Amino acid sequence: MIIPDLSTNCAGIKSPNPFWLASGPPTNTGYQIARAFEAGWGGAVWKTLTHDPILNVSSRYGALDHDGRKVVGFNNIELITDRSLEENLAEIREVKRLFPKHAVIASLMVESKREVWHDAVKRTEDSGCDGLELNFGCPHGMSERGMGSAVGQVPEYAEMITGWVKEVARTPVLVKLTPNITDVRVVGRAAKRGNADGVSLINTINSIMGVDLDTLAPKPQVGGRGSHGGYCGPAVKPIALNMVQSIAADKQIQLPISGIGGIQNWQDAVEHMLLGASSVQVCTAVMHYGFRIVEHLISGMENWMREKGYGKLEDFIGLSVPRVGDWADLDLMYRVVADIDQEKCIHCGLCYSACEEGAHQSIDITTVSEDDYVASLNGNALKAPVVSGGVRAIPGAGDNRVNIFTVNDETCVGCNMCSLVCPVTGCITMVEVDPRGPEPLSWRQYQQKLAAGEMGRLKPIPHAHRPLGNLY
Amino acid sequence: MQSSPLTTDQLQANFADLHPNYTRDEAAFEASRCLFCYDAPCTRACPTHIDVPRFIRQILHDNVGGAAKTILDANIFGGSCARACPTEVLCEGACVDNARAGAPIEIGRLQRYATDYAMERNLRFFAPGKDTGRKVAIIGSGPAGLSCAHELRRLGHKVTVFESRDVPGGLNTFGIAAYKITREMSLAEIQPILEMGVDLKLNTPVDAAKVESLLADNDAVFLAIGLGQTQRLKLPGEHMEGVWEALEFIEQLHDKREFEKCTIGRNVIVIGCGNTAIDAATQAIRLGAEKVTIAYRRGEDAKSAYNYEYDLGKSDGVQFEWYVQPMGFVGLNDRVTGATFVRTQLQGEGRKAELVPIADSEFTIECDMVIKALGQTPVDELLSKVQGVERDRGAVRINSETYQTTRRGLFAGGDCTSKGKEIVNAVQDGKMAARSINRHLDSKGK
């Protein structure tokens, strides 16, 4: 029997579980962090400390809602701590006294001078924190003052400042990377050269949340004006996963990773870890739902580990990293086609419009009469007709017909689109079919064989016949 | 006869909206559930083919006015239909979410949300078409007549509507349960149609001679006279005070305006089990009747009331007597005091089964009010006299494509051709007849 052990060691920073609060509004004060630890969080990255507390604006946050779901994306124009260094350090000391086994990581951002960084590191570490995180990522406000992403976007600065910190630091140093850069690995390598102990990513993404259609002001607004802010929340997870994997796979970097970006459930956390993170950080989901979401994160990860047979985090961290590679090495001969389970189909036609108008025209419609359809139902209670007042109504029917959707296997390219939009679990599956060739063939191999004259040009999967003339 | 024993507050509560309008959040939540089907079954199942996924998505994306336009473009009585349609067997019955999640999107209530939004703001979406110089007369201002009038005005034809009563709207104005459609709502819904430039002549009954003159003076005539009197039972005692026709009973709730002034017995028997019977029975209870019994000569499974209407009746406390056939009414001083029934049974199997009385099973139920809800009869006194108009068992015969009767230039739609369907069917008849009339006028040349 496996009893999953979630104890974590990320770059030498230890915590009872891999779930850390990311530096942000939930880690503003010792009070909040103590509440979070009581709720079950394993660690917390303190809201970025600095010598000269800043002043913030009002308002500060904006959210992206999608068709009835709130906050699928989120941004902020809030800056780093607006409290004094002494106040914050006293609270760190108190939190560590109360929760000695939990990880407290101090995020730092100070003026880009060697002696200023030395002073900040020494005083902060005296508070008893377990590690430092250098905020080279904050994209708004502080970057205009030569800090945050202004450092993280210039590899030489990032390397230099990391080096200054490492000259005096006694605890592990994580460098927090900005995604607002063409290739995140370049700054990751700079952090490595500066002797960082690990990296954390991603910080937030430059963004404008929207425009108020009454006032025409951007969101969030400050007196009718706005500024680009840092974007995060569930919608950024895929961007974060890509960057985490690219750092994890980089031969030059080889540093522990604390994964950040769009984590709101245990699956998100496991995905970050499969792609190389050894701890994960969460902020937006806590701002949305509160600290107790950690219960679900822990329970979900434990349950998954139990079912998969993983006893400790190291058993699965990074397992999916080698599965990601260049497109040129993917097998051109591999093929899946969509399969629609007619028993489960509710005849909504979303697969049809997605394929016909948005993809590759490989789903066909035929119609059956209502009577024939009802006769074919085989006692499926949900799909059964309702008779009321002597009138029959059939889910999915109208105008005495039911649309039946079938996949054309000849032209289906296996793009997944229909299965992505199908609202019924398990109705459309992507089925592996006989490969298109006798053995796997990547584009790279194909190019080599073409050049060597070992094979001729391959044809794409045949296109569906949809003559333009039929429309007119 | 007595008036209601209830207080004004109780009556107002009893006749409040059956389904209050959605709040913005409720509408947004419900709209977010819609899948946006391709070739949507709900749209196909709607007799007027309202583009349901489109208007729901317009609500979802904060374009409620646009949603109302989508609805009204297909069905100018979208507000009434949102309240009175049997959505259970139309759009909502066809909704694929029945098969996915066991319950449909509440299309009717979303439609109400959009149409109320437009009505509250007095939004107008349609303008009359360029004047064609053609004239059409419409007889009857119910949903069929006014739907036809609206569509003809959009096409640029002059329209005159003749209405025998002092208010327009037909059954929409006085024949639907007051907790579904009020007189005010019906008249407000009609207002934009009249503003299209429809010449409405109230208090103007039309006889056969008038039909002839209208045919002579207009390029086409549309007959939308609905149905007439409720069927008579032809039983002893039917003439007594306290024996009502269902429509007459329902109409008093709209006409008298104050529920306190409505006449209501304490012990009421409703004969028949269609939707009008349920409307009458539930309203009788809501007016303060102590006991209301629906008596039907067939069984529960043969009733023509929709399930949700039946459920409403049951939850309001209506009692049901199945397999009982009225034999007559007893009374004192010409006031009804009871109804006599004989029990019936089915003999034979399946469709051939015959309903027969059971010997010596007669019994009397005491009552002080009887409401006959047996369906309406065709307006024979007019229809039998109009030359060249053929009928099928009372219904005006029309070409199902053109809506033209057997008399050239005379078109017809609504209940006078269907013998009684839903508002939504009448609206579609009027709309399609208008388009057919337009083609007819085109083909006539100048």
Short mmCIF file of C-alpha atoms in Angstrom, two decimals, chain B residues 33 68 84 95 99 103 162-163 190 200 244 249 261 289 319 337 342 347 384 438:
data_model
loop_
_atom_site.label_atom_id
_atom_site.label_comp_id
_atom_site.label_asym_id
_atom_site.label_seq_id
_atom_site.Cartn_x
_atom_site.Cartn_y
_atom_site.Cartn_z
CA ARG B 33 -25.66 26.61 -20.28
CA ALA B 68 -35.39 40.69 -28.55
CA ALA B 84 -48.00 30.80 -22.79
CA CYS B 95 -33.44 20.79 -26.37
CA ALA B 99 -30.55 14.02 -23.30
CA ALA B 103 -33.33 19.07 -18.21
CA PHE B 162 -61.48 44.80 -38.29
CA GLU B 163 -62.22 43.80 -34.71
CA ILE B 190 -49.67 44.95 -29.68
CA LEU B 200 -57.38 49.16 -36.49
CA TRP B 244 -70.46 29.07 -17.22
CA PHE B 249 -65.13 32.69 -16.84
CA LYS B 261 -65.36 41.78 -8.52
CA ALA B 289 -63.17 28.46 -4.51
CA GLN B 319 -59.38 17.33 -7.73
CA THR B 337 -76.79 23.15 -7.03
CA VAL B 342 -72.66 8.58 -15.10
CA GLN B 347 -64.66 -1.47 -23.92
CA SER B 384 -71.58 29.38 -43.78
CA ASN B 438 -47.33 39.48 -50.90
#
